[in-house]
Amino acid sequence: MSELSFIHGKRKLLFCADPEGAEVCHRLAAQARKENVPFEFHILKECDEAFVQQWFSMQKMGAYLYISGKGDFVEKVKVRAMEAGFSEHEMQTAIIGPVRKRLVCCTCHGMNEWDDQDEIVCAHCGQQLEGSTHYSRRLGGYLGYVSIK
Amino acid sequence: MNTTGNLLSFPYPFGDGDSYRYSNNAIPLNPPHPVEITDTYIGELKLKRELLTKHPERCYYSSPHTLDAQWEIVDLIAHHLAENYPDQFMLNKQGDNWEFSNLQTDEKISFLFGENTTLSLEPLDFIGRHVQEDLILMMQRDGDLFLDAGQLCFPANWSLYFDAGMSFKEIHAPIPGFHKESLDARILQFLMRIEAGAPWGRKNWSLMAGSRLDTSLETFAKWGQERKKVTKENAGKLVHFRVEDQRLFRLPKSNAILFSIHTHMLPLEQFVQHSPWLKQFHAILKELPPFIADYKGISLYRGAVLDYLEEELKKHE
């Protein structure tokens, strides 16, 4: 799990957590209150896409985002945040529990659960895939290659 | 595919020397043309448009904040085509009312420049369907370049869908040795300093088994199999020398970079007809380090190609 750290000099802090991830944000929110930095705190059972989209799109320059929760939750909220214009320099994430990796099939673009095996069979098109370290933040997954033997 | 009889018009990529390594081999582009029309124009345009229709998810990507930069690309390319190929293209402008004519395809497109709703496609997707090049748009921000839009039909085994939105270094991370001695950082710095009005060009090369232009990563399972079929006997016809003529333009208003890629291919049997190329390429291929041969996808059949080239060298002695 990555530690979240308090960033000074931001116009506003946003905390987006699922029930598991809320606790690690509380400490930072308490500090924000103490230092009179405006903040908003939302605990969501799951990534409510319409809500976060609306929430993020209302933000102005200088807003800083913390996302905390299960791997899936963090990944989905992060994608929405980046769509709304947050860069990776404007957010921190903390994953609670196991980090599940995903492999994107190079043939059909399907997403597969991946536990670092050398090879898997794509669940969508049946293609044999080799894992790699090539990672897409946009897709939240690693690239699975086809190899010719 | 380059089927021209004029062999020497092929963009041979090597300078002096009998070895090849990754480097920043860009040179000032002269003449400063973003695209080039060759005699395979109609066939390649048809193929491009078919791919874009059938596989939009792998051939086109754009992020919404790129539209202004996309219009700059339309401006650059439409003017270039009309000025340098006046018998094939026309551009009539009344203020912002533009009419672009492609005489070879017999198309006339009218639109209000800068007004997205007046085109049926996004600006980059529209102008890209009139040129043979793949067009990649890199936006510059936070001291980095990001692949934020592109029309890509003839990739050399990479995926626009997967790489979309990535930074320059992220895109190139899979290239072995590219990070060594900070080559990636130095090339990024070079790209970020490119100035408007002073474009650059470079050539990249590879070999491929087969003659497909659309060697996307998505279809690798199909075309990659050809690599297993190469022999000394069939290499001249089956194996093609593939060159990407790459050009880099700064777009002054958006401060983005246009990266155009024109892919040329020549079967080895034609390539070897020019003795100096045969000699130099034989030396380069023989010396090529395995990590580069692997990345270029040559390793499986390098031996067969070398045997073929050596036999040709004997004929030329």
XYZ file of C-alpha atoms in Angstrom:
466
model
C 0.000 0.000 0.000
C 1.325 3.436 -0.854
C 1.282 6.108 1.867
C -0.661 9.284 1.190
C 1.129 12.490 2.031
C -0.216 15.955 2.732
C 0.569 18.426 -0.054
C 0.769 22.073 0.959
C -0.210 25.085 -1.115
C -3.246 23.591 -2.846
C -6.417 25.565 -3.353
C -8.657 22.686 -2.355
C -8.302 19.006 -1.479
C -10.665 16.306 -2.692
C -10.900 12.959 -0.943
C -12.570 10.101 -2.770
C -12.599 6.814 -0.887
C -14.525 3.595 -0.599
C -15.410 2.342 2.919
C -12.101 0.436 3.152
C -10.080 3.428 2.006
C -11.728 6.132 4.097
C -9.575 5.684 7.174
C -6.264 6.596 5.538
C -7.833 9.834 4.275
C -9.172 10.923 7.670
C -5.731 11.892 8.967
C -5.135 14.149 5.960
C -8.607 15.673 6.191
C -7.966 16.458 9.866
C -4.768 18.250 8.915
C -6.579 20.181 6.180
C -9.178 21.315 8.735
C -6.429 22.381 11.127
C -4.675 24.395 8.418
C -7.898 25.871 7.045
C -7.484 24.307 3.617
C -10.903 23.778 1.998
C -11.681 20.127 1.283
C -14.458 17.822 0.158
C -14.739 14.240 1.335
C -16.854 11.553 -0.301
C -17.099 7.927 0.718
C -18.638 5.831 -2.053
C -19.604 2.155 -1.851
C -18.377 1.754 -5.410
C -17.243 4.047 -8.203
C -20.465 5.902 -9.025
C -19.296 7.112 -12.433
C -21.978 9.738 -13.001
C -21.354 11.232 -9.593
C -17.539 11.397 -9.778
C -17.677 12.706 -13.324
C -19.953 15.514 -12.209
C -17.881 16.158 -9.084
C -14.531 16.282 -10.898
C -15.799 18.397 -13.764
C -16.854 21.126 -11.315
C -13.313 21.538 -9.971
C -11.045 24.431 -10.788
C -7.283 24.610 -11.301
C -5.399 23.999 -8.070
C -7.647 21.219 -6.809
C -5.734 18.176 -5.546
C -7.214 14.695 -5.418
C -6.725 11.736 -3.074
C -8.204 8.397 -4.102
C -8.177 5.552 -1.641
C -9.771 2.117 -1.605
C -9.742 -1.309 -3.214
C -7.684 -1.705 -6.395
C -10.675 -1.760 -8.708
C -12.227 1.298 -7.115
C -9.028 3.353 -7.290
C -8.422 2.377 -10.912
C -11.920 3.379 -12.017
C -11.964 6.703 -10.157
C -8.499 7.521 -11.494
C -9.602 6.976 -15.095
C -12.564 9.349 -14.547
C -10.285 11.915 -12.899
C -7.850 11.861 -15.799
C -10.740 12.233 -18.238
C -11.808 15.318 -16.296
C -8.315 16.780 -16.739
C -6.455 15.775 -13.565
C -2.860 14.843 -14.338
C -0.879 12.358 -12.272
C 0.847 15.318 -10.613
C -2.498 16.422 -9.234
C -3.452 13.279 -7.383
C -2.301 10.538 -5.047
C -3.727 7.070 -4.755
C -3.650 4.403 -2.061
C -4.771 0.851 -2.724
C -6.111 -1.131 0.237
C -5.711 -4.894 -0.077
C -4.343 -6.843 -3.032
C -3.352 -5.021 -6.220
C -4.906 -6.918 -9.087
C -3.057 -6.561 -12.336
C -4.754 -6.648 -15.691
C -3.464 -7.659 -19.095
C -4.861 -6.062 -22.263
C -5.091 -8.449 -25.212
C -3.195 -6.963 -28.154
C -5.480 -8.767 -30.599
C -8.994 -7.964 -29.308
C -8.271 -5.292 -26.620
C -10.093 -7.438 -24.032
C -9.117 -7.048 -20.343
C -7.839 -10.072 -18.434
C -7.050 -10.658 -14.776
C -3.331 -11.302 -14.543
C -1.180 -12.692 -11.734
C 2.193 -12.142 -13.403
C 2.170 -15.472 -15.256
C 4.459 -15.578 -18.311
C 1.522 -16.571 -20.484
C -2.251 -16.558 -20.275
C -5.090 -17.300 -22.682
C -7.248 -14.266 -23.440
C -10.675 -14.810 -21.876
C -12.289 -12.914 -24.753
C -10.710 -14.221 -27.966
C -8.707 -17.278 -26.888
C -5.393 -15.852 -28.067
C -2.284 -16.977 -26.162
C -0.712 -13.868 -24.603
C 2.691 -13.082 -23.116
C 2.777 -10.629 -20.237
C 4.895 -7.465 -20.423
C 5.876 -4.385 -18.443
C 4.332 -1.986 -20.988
C 1.605 -0.215 -19.001
C -1.229 2.078 -20.050
C -2.562 4.438 -17.389
C -5.512 5.207 -19.633
C -6.558 1.563 -19.779
C -5.242 0.577 -16.357
C -3.514 -2.523 -17.717
C -0.349 -4.076 -19.102
C 0.035 -5.080 -22.739
C -0.287 -8.758 -23.583
C 1.685 -9.717 -26.687
C 1.308 -12.591 -29.124
C 4.551 -14.424 -29.709
C 5.523 -16.372 -32.805
C 7.346 -19.593 -32.036
C 4.171 -0.834 -51.371
C 6.782 0.809 -53.507
C 6.524 -0.748 -56.930
C 8.227 2.058 -58.745
C 10.823 1.238 -61.343
C 12.906 4.106 -60.108
C 14.865 2.281 -57.427
C 16.869 5.273 -56.319
C 13.745 7.174 -55.283
C 13.456 4.687 -52.410
C 14.294 6.464 -49.131
C 17.409 4.525 -48.236
C 17.933 5.107 -44.503
C 21.653 4.581 -43.896
C 24.444 7.128 -43.945
C 28.088 6.169 -43.678
C 29.220 3.233 -41.623
C 28.628 -0.471 -41.435
C 26.779 -0.624 -38.152
C 23.438 0.541 -36.822
C 22.444 1.672 -33.324
C 19.504 3.610 -31.952
C 20.255 7.310 -32.119
C 18.675 10.652 -32.731
C 19.301 10.699 -36.464
C 16.948 13.590 -37.269
C 18.099 16.207 -39.774
C 16.512 19.486 -40.865
C 13.760 18.707 -43.358
C 14.424 20.113 -46.782
C 12.127 20.796 -48.570
C 9.926 21.365 -45.506
C 6.990 19.280 -46.701
C 4.783 17.472 -44.171
C 3.606 14.787 -46.605
C 4.483 13.382 -50.012
C 2.296 11.963 -52.782
C 3.787 8.933 -54.552
C 2.614 6.773 -57.434
C 0.949 4.297 -55.071
C -1.354 7.041 -53.761
C -4.737 5.713 -54.883
C -4.186 2.137 -53.725
C -2.859 3.173 -50.331
C -5.624 5.717 -49.822
C -8.237 3.053 -50.542
C -6.590 0.667 -48.084
C -6.373 3.369 -45.431
C -10.033 4.261 -45.738
C -11.079 0.597 -45.617
C -9.089 0.085 -42.422
C -10.519 3.238 -40.855
C -14.047 2.072 -41.638
C -13.585 -1.500 -40.479
C -11.291 -0.902 -37.497
C -11.818 2.620 -36.174
C -10.823 1.598 -32.636
C -7.326 0.640 -33.703
C -6.806 3.242 -36.478
C -8.020 6.452 -34.864
C -7.843 8.049 -31.450
C -8.306 11.566 -30.215
C -8.730 13.303 -26.939
C -11.226 16.224 -26.994
C -8.655 18.916 -26.151
C -6.774 18.252 -29.432
C -9.332 19.783 -31.822
C -7.594 23.156 -32.214
C -4.295 21.427 -32.967
C -6.108 19.154 -35.406
C -7.287 22.213 -37.331
C -3.702 23.437 -37.529
C -2.818 20.108 -39.174
C -5.622 20.611 -41.715
C -4.261 24.096 -42.388
C -0.685 22.849 -42.846
C -1.455 19.837 -45.036
C -4.258 21.305 -47.168
C -2.065 24.291 -48.096
C 0.914 22.054 -48.772
C -1.095 19.754 -51.061
C -2.683 22.599 -53.032
C 0.627 24.439 -53.438
C 2.868 21.502 -54.297
C 0.463 19.247 -56.177
C -1.731 21.796 -57.989
C -2.831 19.262 -60.600
C -4.152 16.953 -57.868
C -5.505 19.232 -55.135
C -7.209 22.604 -54.882
C -7.972 24.834 -51.959
C -10.408 27.721 -52.380
C -10.816 30.050 -49.446
C -13.339 32.843 -48.885
C -12.498 33.966 -45.387
C -13.090 30.923 -43.207
C -15.162 29.203 -45.884
C -12.816 26.597 -47.311
C -13.349 24.233 -50.200
C -10.823 21.417 -50.491
C -10.784 19.406 -53.717
C -9.047 16.107 -54.304
C -8.999 15.676 -58.061
C -7.688 12.097 -57.985
C -10.572 10.854 -55.845
C -13.005 13.351 -57.365
C -14.054 14.737 -53.973
C -14.927 18.270 -53.007
C -15.316 19.086 -49.307
C -16.618 22.427 -48.067
C -16.371 23.505 -44.463
C -16.008 26.459 -42.162
C -12.403 26.434 -40.985
C -12.205 25.890 -37.218
C -15.866 24.871 -36.931
C -15.984 21.182 -35.982
C -19.642 20.708 -36.823
C -19.062 21.586 -40.480
C -16.983 18.448 -41.102
C -18.428 14.943 -40.921
C -15.186 13.690 -39.345
C -12.740 15.161 -36.860
C -10.256 17.459 -38.657
C -7.304 15.048 -38.297
C -9.384 12.093 -39.456
C -10.605 14.122 -42.426
C -7.248 15.345 -43.761
C -5.553 12.024 -42.988
C -7.876 10.338 -45.472
C -6.288 12.356 -48.270
C -2.659 11.446 -47.626
C -0.649 8.212 -47.525
C 0.986 9.127 -44.216
C -0.017 8.082 -40.752
C -0.450 11.233 -38.664
C 0.351 11.395 -34.974
C -0.347 14.441 -32.803
C 1.754 14.949 -29.686
C 0.571 17.616 -27.247
C 3.187 19.345 -25.111
C 2.507 20.014 -21.412
C 4.168 19.608 -18.002
C 7.566 19.386 -19.741
C 6.567 16.319 -21.723
C 4.913 15.184 -24.960
C 1.753 13.093 -25.005
C 0.226 11.055 -27.804
C -3.192 12.667 -27.616
C -4.466 12.025 -31.149
C -3.533 9.956 -34.148
C -4.658 8.320 -37.334
C -2.623 5.171 -37.767
C -3.282 2.556 -40.444
C 0.210 1.272 -41.252
C 1.949 0.846 -37.878
C 5.171 -1.134 -37.618
C 3.846 -3.539 -35.002
C 2.526 -1.182 -32.365
C -0.912 -0.290 -31.080
C -2.376 3.208 -31.150
C -5.251 1.994 -28.956
C -2.813 0.859 -26.280
C -0.321 3.725 -26.511
C -2.947 6.499 -26.715
C -2.530 9.144 -24.038
C 0.983 8.029 -23.102
C 3.999 10.262 -22.639
C 6.974 9.988 -25.014
C 9.006 7.876 -22.595
C 6.066 5.605 -21.761
C 5.498 4.899 -25.465
C 9.123 3.986 -26.020
C 9.657 2.036 -22.793
C 9.402 -1.372 -24.571
C 12.390 -0.593 -26.853
C 15.414 -2.406 -25.392
C 18.384 -0.140 -24.818
C 16.427 3.010 -25.587
C 16.686 4.204 -22.009
C 20.418 3.520 -21.902
C 22.559 6.644 -21.602
C 19.265 8.567 -21.372
C 18.705 8.380 -25.124
C 14.952 8.641 -24.521
C 15.400 11.786 -22.403
C 17.730 13.381 -24.937
C 15.366 12.721 -27.851
C 12.454 14.072 -25.820
C 14.414 17.279 -25.131
C 15.208 17.558 -28.820
C 11.547 17.156 -29.787
C 10.409 19.722 -27.257
C 12.795 22.288 -28.700
C 11.572 21.917 -32.294
C 10.517 25.313 -33.548
C 7.697 26.350 -35.840
C 8.888 26.774 -39.413
C 11.948 24.544 -38.889
C 10.725 20.945 -39.300
C 12.900 17.842 -38.968
C 12.960 14.470 -40.660
C 14.379 11.065 -39.874
C 14.184 7.580 -41.311
C 13.566 4.362 -39.470
C 13.984 0.923 -41.009
C 13.097 -2.674 -40.514
C 12.695 -5.893 -42.426
C 9.409 -7.668 -42.745
C 8.335 -11.059 -43.927
C 5.502 -10.293 -46.313
C 4.348 -7.081 -47.957
C 1.504 -5.836 -45.767
C 1.391 -2.156 -44.956
C -1.081 -2.686 -42.115
C 1.220 -4.493 -39.707
C -0.729 -3.534 -36.623
C -0.044 -5.243 -33.326
C -3.725 -6.258 -33.371
C -3.156 -8.463 -36.445
C 0.322 -9.698 -35.545
C -0.983 -13.227 -34.864
C -1.759 -13.420 -38.602
C 1.088 -11.664 -40.389
C 3.803 -12.571 -37.873
C 3.543 -16.208 -39.004
C 5.219 -15.286 -42.301
C 8.501 -14.933 -40.402
C 8.665 -18.702 -40.074
C 8.431 -19.217 -43.839
C 11.551 -17.280 -44.846
C 14.295 -19.306 -46.553
C 17.408 -18.357 -48.480
C 15.513 -19.290 -51.646
C 12.377 -17.186 -51.101
C 13.883 -14.239 -49.158
C 14.242 -12.039 -52.254
C 10.509 -12.091 -52.930
C 9.038 -12.644 -49.455
C 11.179 -10.317 -47.340
C 10.714 -6.574 -47.730
C 12.917 -3.716 -46.681
C 10.636 -1.332 -44.814
C 11.422 2.342 -44.279
C 9.459 4.948 -42.376
C 10.029 8.488 -43.588
C 9.175 10.404 -40.418
C 8.663 14.167 -40.250
C 8.270 16.448 -37.273
C 6.494 19.797 -37.334
C 5.820 22.273 -34.531
C 2.274 23.634 -34.709
C 2.673 27.257 -33.622
C -0.733 28.015 -32.092
C -1.263 24.883 -30.006
C 2.481 24.303 -29.524
C 1.843 20.639 -30.391
C 4.014 18.420 -32.597
C 2.778 16.770 -35.778
C 4.597 13.519 -36.471
C 3.922 12.161 -39.969
C 5.027 8.693 -41.020
C 5.211 7.623 -44.657
C 5.918 3.907 -44.977
C 7.806 2.618 -48.020
C 8.486 -1.002 -48.866
C 10.726 -2.724 -51.341
C 11.201 -6.465 -51.889
C 14.783 -7.489 -51.181
C 15.204 -8.740 -54.748
C 14.802 -5.145 -55.952
C 16.736 -3.631 -53.064
C 19.839 -5.717 -53.835
C 19.960 -4.502 -57.437
C 21.802 -1.427 -56.189
C 25.221 -2.798 -55.202
C 26.220 -0.156 -52.626
C 22.984 -0.818 -50.711
C 23.500 -4.560 -50.863
C 27.055 -4.292 -49.534
C 26.305 -1.867 -46.753
C 23.101 -3.526 -45.606
C 24.753 -6.950 -45.553
C 27.439 -5.553 -43.245
C 24.872 -3.827 -41.025
C 22.609 -6.857 -40.714
C 25.546 -9.105 -39.919
C 26.769 -6.797 -37.165
C 23.321 -5.930 -35.758
C 23.185 -6.660 -31.992
C 20.626 -9.332 -31.049
C 18.574 -6.946 -28.868
C 17.928 -4.691 -31.871
C 17.252 -7.620 -34.210
C 14.774 -8.989 -31.663
C 12.934 -5.721 -31.294
C 12.743 -5.232 -35.041
C 11.336 -8.750 -35.353
C 14.149 -9.986 -37.589
C 15.790 -12.605 -35.364
C 13.779 -15.604 -36.598
C 14.929 -15.186 -40.191
C 18.101 -13.094 -39.997
C 20.214 -16.139 -40.895
C 18.175 -16.888 -44.021
C 18.353 -13.271 -45.169
C 22.115 -13.129 -44.579
C 22.556 -16.307 -46.664
C 20.487 -14.737 -49.414
C 22.461 -11.465 -49.316
C 25.785 -13.329 -49.403
C 24.725 -15.221 -52.494
C 23.699 -11.957 -54.145
C 27.044 -10.406 -53.189
C 28.835 -13.205 -55.022
C 26.816 -12.431 -58.154
C 27.857 -8.782 -57.910
C 31.561 -9.496 -57.536
